[in-house]
Amino acid sequence: MTSQHRHSSPPKPSRFITLELIRKRSEHNAGLVSTLEELALHQEELQSIGAILGRTCGKTLKILLLQNNVIERMIASELKFFKSLEYLNLALNNIHCIERGSLSGMECLRKLDLTLNFIDTDSLEASVDELGRCQSLQELFLIGNPCTGSLDSGSLSKQSQGWSGCRAYVVAQLPNLESLDGQEIKRSERITALQQLPVLATQLRELAQKRGQERQHLHQDQDGGGNNDFESSYISDDAKTQHNPETRTKISNEVHDQKMAKDKQASENTVKHKGEKEWEEEHKDTVEKARGLEE
């Protein structure tokens, strides 16, 4: 794609899970959607989960793999139907916060993977509060989020090292959690974390306030800088790639459009096979022409 095309493309509509996609990925269950227990929808360039999945097989799904998409939100109205879900993988998406009520319907959720998302110190308290309402949760992955560090968050690089108190804060606030980022939570670690909790809570609120101010300044700079590429659907050829949700979404837009173009080309090149009705009509025309020649 050319740079001109990239800059002139209109904003993309939200890409969500459709019934067609569910059926396509349920071949292992003979295409039966209503009895699905496991579903893998990774690398589908999804921007949201949508309401269709929960309404069609939310009561039966136990394992849902949604990693490596660009899903932006965990919305309560979309997730409330997953009563039987035990494992939810949302790694490598664009989630900033575990929203209030988003886990309230997941009565059986034991493992949640949010590796390499964008939960930062200014949304960590609300996210952990919601995790605390999920009493069944035993295993959690937060590694690679800005709040834990280990990755440069691109546009907010000043705090790229994360918060050193993040693990202790999560351990103290989630008494039922058994493992965090693949490491077992021992009794001694939890006791220490609980003792530190008042200080950790104060630290987090201070960091959250500072991060909120940084975001505000960043948005003001972008609004005043006339950065057209920030608003475009794709990344321009000369743009510097950064680790942030906007970059991920633009890359996903381009990959999605390439897939659609490839599928369209394949469909146009496919020879359309005649159905029974077409064969009958062709046979009828041939017979009538033959009779006409005889006369």
mmCIF file of C-alpha atoms in Angstrom:
data_model
loop_
_atom_site.group_PDB
_atom_site.id
_atom_site.type_symbol
_atom_site.label_atom_id
_atom_site.label_comp_id
_atom_site.label_asym_id
_atom_site.label_seq_id
_atom_site.Cartn_x
_atom_site.Cartn_y
_atom_site.Cartn_z
ATOM 1 C CA MET A 1 0.000 0.000 0.000
ATOM 2 C CA THR A 2 1.195 3.482 -0.784
ATOM 3 C CA SER A 3 1.586 6.275 1.734
ATOM 4 C CA GLN A 4 -1.087 8.265 -0.072
ATOM 5 C CA HIS A 5 -3.572 5.440 0.370
ATOM 6 C CA ARG A 6 -2.668 5.083 4.014
ATOM 7 C CA HIS A 7 -3.273 8.740 4.835
ATOM 8 C CA SER A 8 -6.530 9.022 2.873
ATOM 9 C CA SER A 9 -8.219 5.908 4.269
ATOM 10 C CA PRO A 10 -11.320 6.594 6.397
ATOM 11 C CA PRO A 11 -11.520 5.428 10.034
ATOM 12 C CA LYS A 12 -12.161 1.714 10.341
ATOM 13 C CA PRO A 13 -15.430 0.410 11.854
ATOM 14 C CA SER A 14 -15.069 -1.814 14.905
ATOM 15 C CA ARG A 15 -14.273 -5.425 14.047
ATOM 16 C CA PHE A 16 -16.067 -7.799 16.414
ATOM 17 C CA ILE A 17 -16.826 -11.520 16.684
ATOM 18 C CA THR A 18 -19.519 -12.566 14.209
ATOM 19 C CA LEU A 19 -21.611 -15.734 14.018
ATOM 20 C CA GLU A 20 -19.883 -16.593 10.750
ATOM 21 C CA LEU A 21 -16.472 -16.424 12.437
ATOM 22 C CA ILE A 22 -17.660 -18.567 15.359
ATOM 23 C CA ARG A 23 -18.951 -21.247 12.987
ATOM 24 C CA LYS A 24 -15.739 -21.122 10.990
ATOM 25 C CA ARG A 25 -13.701 -21.752 14.139
ATOM 26 C CA SER A 26 -16.030 -24.444 15.543
ATOM 27 C CA GLU A 27 -15.228 -27.131 12.985
ATOM 28 C CA HIS A 28 -13.778 -29.289 15.786
ATOM 29 C CA ASN A 29 -17.290 -29.343 17.272
ATOM 30 C CA ALA A 30 -18.972 -30.305 13.973
ATOM 31 C CA GLY A 31 -19.941 -26.649 13.534
ATOM 32 C CA LEU A 32 -22.291 -26.768 16.528
ATOM 33 C CA VAL A 33 -22.114 -23.331 18.130
ATOM 34 C CA SER A 34 -24.495 -23.777 21.058
ATOM 35 C CA THR A 35 -22.422 -26.579 22.647
ATOM 36 C CA LEU A 36 -18.923 -25.147 22.193
ATOM 37 C CA GLU A 37 -16.591 -25.559 25.173
ATOM 38 C CA GLU A 38 -13.385 -24.217 23.617
ATOM 39 C CA LEU A 39 -12.888 -21.500 21.005
ATOM 40 C CA ALA A 40 -9.691 -20.030 19.541
ATOM 41 C CA LEU A 41 -10.001 -16.624 17.865
ATOM 42 C CA HIS A 42 -6.430 -15.372 18.031
ATOM 43 C CA GLN A 43 -4.958 -13.195 15.264
ATOM 44 C CA GLU A 44 -8.358 -12.283 13.824
ATOM 45 C CA GLU A 45 -7.660 -8.503 14.002
ATOM 46 C CA LEU A 46 -10.639 -8.073 16.364
ATOM 47 C CA GLN A 47 -11.201 -4.669 17.957
ATOM 48 C CA SER A 48 -13.975 -5.778 20.302
ATOM 49 C CA ILE A 49 -15.642 -8.962 21.531
ATOM 50 C CA GLY A 50 -19.208 -7.898 20.760
ATOM 51 C CA ALA A 51 -22.473 -9.365 22.039
ATOM 52 C CA ILE A 52 -22.925 -12.293 19.643
ATOM 53 C CA LEU A 53 -20.424 -14.717 21.204
ATOM 54 C CA GLY A 54 -21.871 -14.550 24.698
ATOM 55 C CA ARG A 55 -25.447 -14.940 23.514
ATOM 56 C CA THR A 56 -24.709 -17.938 21.296
ATOM 57 C CA CYS A 57 -22.322 -20.059 23.376
ATOM 58 C CA GLY A 58 -21.551 -18.104 26.552
ATOM 59 C CA LYS A 59 -23.200 -20.708 28.787
ATOM 60 C CA THR A 60 -21.036 -23.592 27.540
ATOM 61 C CA LEU A 61 -17.627 -22.044 26.779
ATOM 62 C CA LYS A 62 -14.872 -23.052 29.201
ATOM 63 C CA ILE A 63 -11.806 -21.877 27.270
ATOM 64 C CA LEU A 64 -11.717 -18.676 25.183
ATOM 65 C CA LEU A 65 -8.491 -17.697 23.407
ATOM 66 C CA LEU A 66 -8.490 -14.111 22.113
ATOM 67 C CA GLN A 67 -4.778 -13.332 22.212
ATOM 68 C CA ASN A 68 -3.014 -11.236 19.570
ATOM 69 C CA ASN A 69 -5.929 -9.060 18.500
ATOM 70 C CA VAL A 70 -6.491 -5.335 19.195
ATOM 71 C CA ILE A 71 -9.432 -5.619 21.612
ATOM 72 C CA GLU A 72 -9.695 -2.326 23.490
ATOM 73 C CA ARG A 73 -12.151 -2.957 26.311
ATOM 74 C CA MET A 74 -13.515 -5.586 28.682
ATOM 75 C CA ILE A 75 -17.193 -4.606 28.674
ATOM 76 C CA ALA A 76 -19.585 -6.049 31.257
ATOM 77 C CA SER A 77 -22.531 -6.294 28.859
ATOM 78 C CA GLU A 78 -20.441 -8.439 26.501
ATOM 79 C CA LEU A 79 -18.866 -10.707 29.131
ATOM 80 C CA LYS A 80 -21.749 -11.285 31.543
ATOM 81 C CA PHE A 81 -22.947 -14.411 29.705
ATOM 82 C CA PHE A 82 -19.778 -16.478 30.244
ATOM 83 C CA LYS A 83 -20.973 -18.351 33.320
ATOM 84 C CA SER A 84 -18.874 -21.483 32.680
ATOM 85 C CA LEU A 85 -15.659 -19.852 31.443
ATOM 86 C CA GLU A 86 -12.551 -21.142 33.229
ATOM 87 C CA TYR A 87 -9.740 -19.675 31.122
ATOM 88 C CA LEU A 88 -9.727 -16.358 29.266
ATOM 89 C CA ASN A 89 -6.667 -15.353 27.230
ATOM 90 C CA LEU A 90 -6.555 -11.676 26.240
ATOM 91 C CA ALA A 91 -2.777 -11.389 25.893
ATOM 92 C CA LEU A 92 -1.411 -8.973 23.285
ATOM 93 C CA ASN A 93 -4.457 -6.724 23.026
ATOM 94 C CA ASN A 94 -5.096 -3.013 23.713
ATOM 95 C CA ILE A 95 -6.806 -3.246 27.102
ATOM 96 C CA HIS A 96 -6.195 -0.287 29.454
ATOM 97 C CA CYS A 97 -8.413 -1.317 32.349
ATOM 98 C CA ILE A 98 -10.422 -4.243 33.713
ATOM 99 C CA GLU A 99 -13.727 -2.407 33.792
ATOM 100 C CA ARG A 100 -16.172 -2.567 36.672
ATOM 101 C CA GLY A 101 -18.587 -5.490 36.303
ATOM 102 C CA SER A 102 -16.672 -7.094 33.436
ATOM 103 C CA LEU A 103 -15.857 -10.232 35.478
ATOM 104 C CA SER A 104 -19.014 -10.351 37.595
ATOM 105 C CA GLY A 105 -20.690 -13.012 35.456
ATOM 106 C CA MET A 106 -17.640 -15.299 35.295
ATOM 107 C CA GLU A 107 -18.379 -17.504 38.272
ATOM 108 C CA CYS A 108 -15.892 -20.218 37.239
ATOM 109 C CA LEU A 109 -12.972 -18.138 35.904
ATOM 110 C CA ARG A 110 -9.704 -19.576 37.223
ATOM 111 C CA LYS A 111 -7.092 -18.243 34.796
ATOM 112 C CA LEU A 112 -6.865 -14.801 33.174
ATOM 113 C CA ASP A 113 -4.012 -13.844 30.854
ATOM 114 C CA LEU A 114 -3.543 -10.109 30.205
ATOM 115 C CA THR A 115 0.121 -10.285 29.163
ATOM 116 C CA LEU A 116 1.349 -7.357 27.045
ATOM 117 C CA ASN A 117 -1.658 -5.069 27.329
ATOM 118 C CA PHE A 118 -1.692 -1.426 28.499
ATOM 119 C CA ILE A 119 -2.876 -1.476 32.116
ATOM 120 C CA ASP A 120 -0.953 1.340 33.771
ATOM 121 C CA THR A 121 -0.684 2.760 37.282
ATOM 122 C CA ASP A 122 -3.635 5.109 36.697
ATOM 123 C CA SER A 123 -5.983 2.169 36.022
ATOM 124 C CA LEU A 124 -4.392 -0.512 38.223
ATOM 125 C CA GLU A 125 -6.444 0.194 41.356
ATOM 126 C CA ALA A 126 -9.769 -0.076 39.507
ATOM 127 C CA SER A 127 -8.566 -3.179 37.644
ATOM 128 C CA VAL A 128 -7.495 -4.957 40.842
ATOM 129 C CA ASP A 129 -10.780 -3.998 42.530
ATOM 130 C CA GLU A 130 -12.652 -5.786 39.740
ATOM 131 C CA LEU A 131 -10.314 -8.799 39.920
ATOM 132 C CA GLY A 132 -11.098 -8.998 43.627
ATOM 133 C CA ARG A 133 -14.774 -9.565 42.843
ATOM 134 C CA CYS A 134 -13.864 -12.714 40.902
ATOM 135 C CA GLN A 135 -13.533 -15.113 43.839
ATOM 136 C CA SER A 136 -12.703 -18.126 41.648
ATOM 137 C CA LEU A 137 -9.594 -16.547 40.050
ATOM 138 C CA GLN A 138 -6.429 -18.484 40.885
ATOM 139 C CA GLU A 139 -3.938 -17.626 38.140
ATOM 140 C CA LEU A 140 -3.251 -14.158 36.668
ATOM 141 C CA PHE A 141 -0.778 -12.808 34.103
ATOM 142 C CA LEU A 142 -0.040 -9.066 34.015
ATOM 143 C CA ILE A 143 3.562 -9.166 32.815
ATOM 144 C CA GLY A 144 4.384 -6.705 30.027
ATOM 145 C CA ASN A 145 1.806 -4.111 31.095
ATOM 146 C CA PRO A 146 3.148 -0.610 31.866
ATOM 147 C CA CYS A 147 2.248 -1.020 35.553
ATOM 148 C CA THR A 148 4.670 -3.946 35.850
ATOM 149 C CA GLY A 149 7.350 -2.490 33.587
ATOM 150 C CA SER A 150 9.574 -4.676 31.392
ATOM 151 C CA LEU A 151 8.489 -2.906 28.210
ATOM 152 C CA ASP A 152 8.857 0.629 26.844
ATOM 153 C CA SER A 153 5.349 2.024 26.537
ATOM 154 C CA GLY A 154 6.449 4.284 23.672
ATOM 155 C CA SER A 155 4.649 7.548 24.217
ATOM 156 C CA LEU A 156 5.027 7.343 28.021
ATOM 157 C CA SER A 157 8.647 6.227 28.202
ATOM 158 C CA LYS A 158 9.417 8.176 31.397
ATOM 159 C CA GLN A 159 7.713 5.490 33.456
ATOM 160 C CA SER A 160 8.664 2.531 31.233
ATOM 161 C CA GLN A 161 10.264 0.682 34.162
ATOM 162 C CA GLY A 162 6.878 0.238 35.807
ATOM 163 C CA TRP A 163 6.097 0.226 39.519
ATOM 164 C CA SER A 164 8.240 -1.966 41.732
ATOM 165 C CA GLY A 165 5.368 -2.410 44.193
ATOM 166 C CA CYS A 166 2.934 -3.777 41.617
ATOM 167 C CA ARG A 167 3.317 -7.473 42.452
ATOM 168 C CA ALA A 168 3.068 -6.946 46.204
ATOM 169 C CA TYR A 169 -0.025 -4.740 45.754
ATOM 170 C CA VAL A 170 -1.806 -7.334 43.607
ATOM 171 C CA VAL A 171 -0.850 -10.180 45.952
ATOM 172 C CA ALA A 172 -2.167 -8.271 48.976
ATOM 173 C CA GLN A 173 -5.440 -7.308 47.318
ATOM 174 C CA LEU A 174 -6.267 -10.746 45.859
ATOM 175 C CA PRO A 175 -6.235 -13.276 48.723
ATOM 176 C CA ASN A 176 -7.511 -16.156 46.552
ATOM 177 C CA LEU A 177 -4.828 -15.758 43.881
ATOM 178 C CA GLU A 178 -2.349 -18.649 43.822
ATOM 179 C CA SER A 179 -0.035 -17.609 40.978
ATOM 180 C CA LEU A 180 0.972 -14.250 39.463
ATOM 181 C CA ASP A 181 2.910 -14.045 36.191
ATOM 182 C CA GLY A 182 3.744 -17.730 36.388
ATOM 183 C CA GLN A 183 5.222 -17.530 39.906
ATOM 184 C CA GLU A 184 3.567 -19.213 42.856
ATOM 185 C CA ILE A 185 2.447 -16.896 45.643
ATOM 186 C CA LYS A 186 3.801 -18.256 48.907
ATOM 187 C CA ARG A 187 2.271 -17.615 52.316
ATOM 188 C CA SER A 188 5.283 -15.598 53.477
ATOM 189 C CA GLU A 189 5.069 -13.336 50.412
ATOM 190 C CA ARG A 190 1.389 -12.630 51.071
ATOM 191 C CA ILE A 191 2.004 -11.795 54.734
ATOM 192 C CA THR A 192 4.726 -9.315 53.770
ATOM 193 C CA ALA A 193 2.540 -7.796 51.033
ATOM 194 C CA LEU A 194 -0.356 -7.287 53.476
ATOM 195 C CA GLN A 195 1.958 -5.513 55.889
ATOM 196 C CA GLN A 196 3.109 -3.167 53.102
ATOM 197 C CA LEU A 197 -0.379 -2.545 51.677
ATOM 198 C CA PRO A 198 -1.098 0.869 53.309
ATOM 199 C CA VAL A 199 2.177 2.283 51.980
ATOM 200 C CA LEU A 200 1.677 0.622 48.572
ATOM 201 C CA ALA A 201 -1.838 2.035 48.234
ATOM 202 C CA THR A 202 -0.542 5.559 48.907
ATOM 203 C CA GLN A 203 2.298 5.116 46.408
ATOM 204 C CA LEU A 204 -0.096 3.876 43.733
ATOM 205 C CA ARG A 205 -2.443 6.829 44.076
ATOM 206 C CA GLU A 206 0.473 9.247 43.771
ATOM 207 C CA LEU A 207 1.764 7.438 40.672
ATOM 208 C CA ALA A 208 -1.723 7.339 39.196
ATOM 209 C CA GLN A 209 -2.126 11.092 39.603
ATOM 210 C CA LYS A 210 1.248 11.709 37.985
ATOM 211 C CA ARG A 211 0.458 9.378 35.114
ATOM 212 C CA GLY A 212 -2.877 11.080 34.517
ATOM 213 C CA GLN A 213 -1.089 14.420 34.214
ATOM 214 C CA GLU A 214 1.416 12.914 31.771
ATOM 215 C CA ARG A 215 -1.420 11.601 29.608
ATOM 216 C CA GLN A 216 -3.105 14.987 29.612
ATOM 217 C CA HIS A 217 0.099 16.729 28.503
ATOM 218 C CA LEU A 218 0.688 14.083 25.838
ATOM 219 C CA HIS A 219 -2.783 14.567 24.357
ATOM 220 C CA GLN A 220 -2.357 18.331 24.362
ATOM 221 C CA ASP A 221 0.950 18.001 22.492
ATOM 222 C CA GLN A 222 -0.650 15.687 19.912
ATOM 223 C CA ASP A 223 -3.644 17.968 19.434
ATOM 224 C CA GLY A 224 -1.432 21.002 18.984
ATOM 225 C CA GLY A 225 1.218 19.348 16.855
ATOM 226 C CA GLY A 226 -0.937 18.674 13.818
ATOM 227 C CA ASN A 227 0.062 15.021 13.747
ATOM 228 C CA ASN A 228 -2.024 13.742 10.841
ATOM 229 C CA ASP A 229 -0.530 10.263 10.988
ATOM 230 C CA PHE A 230 -1.855 9.850 14.548
ATOM 231 C CA GLU A 231 -5.385 10.105 13.161
ATOM 232 C CA SER A 232 -4.855 8.018 10.016
ATOM 233 C CA SER A 233 -5.832 4.373 9.712
ATOM 234 C CA TYR A 234 -2.349 3.133 8.800
ATOM 235 C CA ILE A 235 1.238 3.890 9.760
ATOM 236 C CA SER A 236 3.012 6.047 7.198
ATOM 237 C CA ASP A 237 6.163 4.658 5.607
ATOM 238 C CA ASP A 238 8.464 7.117 7.413
ATOM 239 C CA ALA A 239 6.782 7.002 10.838
ATOM 240 C CA LYS A 240 8.680 5.749 13.883
ATOM 241 C CA THR A 241 7.109 2.575 15.242
ATOM 242 C CA GLN A 242 6.208 2.779 18.939
ATOM 243 C CA HIS A 243 4.780 0.306 21.428
ATOM 244 C CA ASN A 244 1.339 1.768 22.020
ATOM 245 C CA PRO A 245 -2.314 0.923 21.247
ATOM 246 C CA GLU A 246 -2.496 3.322 18.291
ATOM 247 C CA THR A 247 0.429 1.656 16.535
ATOM 248 C CA ARG A 248 -0.931 -1.825 17.178
ATOM 249 C CA THR A 249 -4.334 -0.833 15.778
ATOM 250 C CA LYS A 250 -2.848 0.697 12.634
ATOM 251 C CA ILE A 251 -0.766 -2.402 11.965
ATOM 252 C CA SER A 252 -3.875 -4.517 12.529
ATOM 253 C CA ASN A 253 -5.882 -2.347 10.106
ATOM 254 C CA GLU A 254 -3.340 -2.930 7.388
ATOM 255 C CA VAL A 255 -3.129 -6.684 8.028
ATOM 256 C CA HIS A 256 -6.932 -6.930 8.036
ATOM 257 C CA ASP A 257 -7.271 -5.079 4.739
ATOM 258 C CA GLN A 258 -4.585 -7.261 3.168
ATOM 259 C CA LYS A 259 -6.467 -10.381 4.285
ATOM 260 C CA MET A 260 -9.755 -9.036 2.914
ATOM 261 C CA ALA A 261 -8.158 -8.165 -0.422
ATOM 262 C CA LYS A 262 -6.601 -11.631 -0.645
ATOM 263 C CA ASP A 263 -9.920 -13.332 0.185
ATOM 264 C CA LYS A 264 -11.729 -11.206 -2.394
ATOM 265 C CA GLN A 265 -9.173 -12.082 -5.071
ATOM 266 C CA ALA A 266 -9.445 -15.774 -4.221
ATOM 267 C CA SER A 267 -13.231 -15.579 -4.401
ATOM 268 C CA GLU A 268 -13.117 -13.910 -7.825
ATOM 269 C CA ASN A 269 -10.721 -16.552 -9.122
ATOM 270 C CA THR A 270 -12.867 -19.438 -7.910
ATOM 271 C CA VAL A 271 -14.895 -21.108 -10.655
ATOM 272 C CA LYS A 272 -18.546 -21.067 -9.760
ATOM 273 C CA HIS A 273 -19.952 -24.582 -9.944
ATOM 274 C CA LYS A 274 -23.368 -25.039 -11.482
ATOM 275 C CA GLY A 275 -26.184 -26.206 -9.278
ATOM 276 C CA GLU A 276 -28.858 -28.722 -10.186
ATOM 277 C CA LYS A 277 -31.252 -26.010 -11.329
ATOM 278 C CA GLU A 278 -28.654 -24.485 -13.661
ATOM 279 C CA TRP A 279 -27.908 -27.894 -15.204
ATOM 280 C CA GLU A 280 -31.628 -28.507 -15.786
ATOM 281 C CA GLU A 281 -32.075 -25.142 -17.486
ATOM 282 C CA GLU A 282 -29.029 -25.704 -19.681
ATOM 283 C CA HIS A 283 -30.282 -29.162 -20.631
ATOM 284 C CA LYS A 284 -33.696 -27.737 -21.455
ATOM 285 C CA ASP A 285 -32.160 -25.062 -23.712
ATOM 286 C CA THR A 286 -30.050 -27.661 -25.500
ATOM 287 C CA VAL A 287 -33.072 -29.902 -26.160
ATOM 288 C CA GLU A 288 -35.123 -26.988 -27.497
ATOM 289 C CA LYS A 289 -32.309 -25.946 -29.842
ATOM 290 C CA ALA A 290 -31.965 -29.519 -31.102
ATOM 291 C CA ARG A 291 -35.697 -29.723 -31.815
ATOM 292 C CA GLY A 292 -35.544 -26.430 -33.653
ATOM 293 C CA LEU A 293 -32.824 -27.744 -35.934
ATOM 294 C CA GLU A 294 -34.826 -30.906 -36.666
ATOM 295 C CA GLU A 295 -37.836 -28.872 -37.718
#
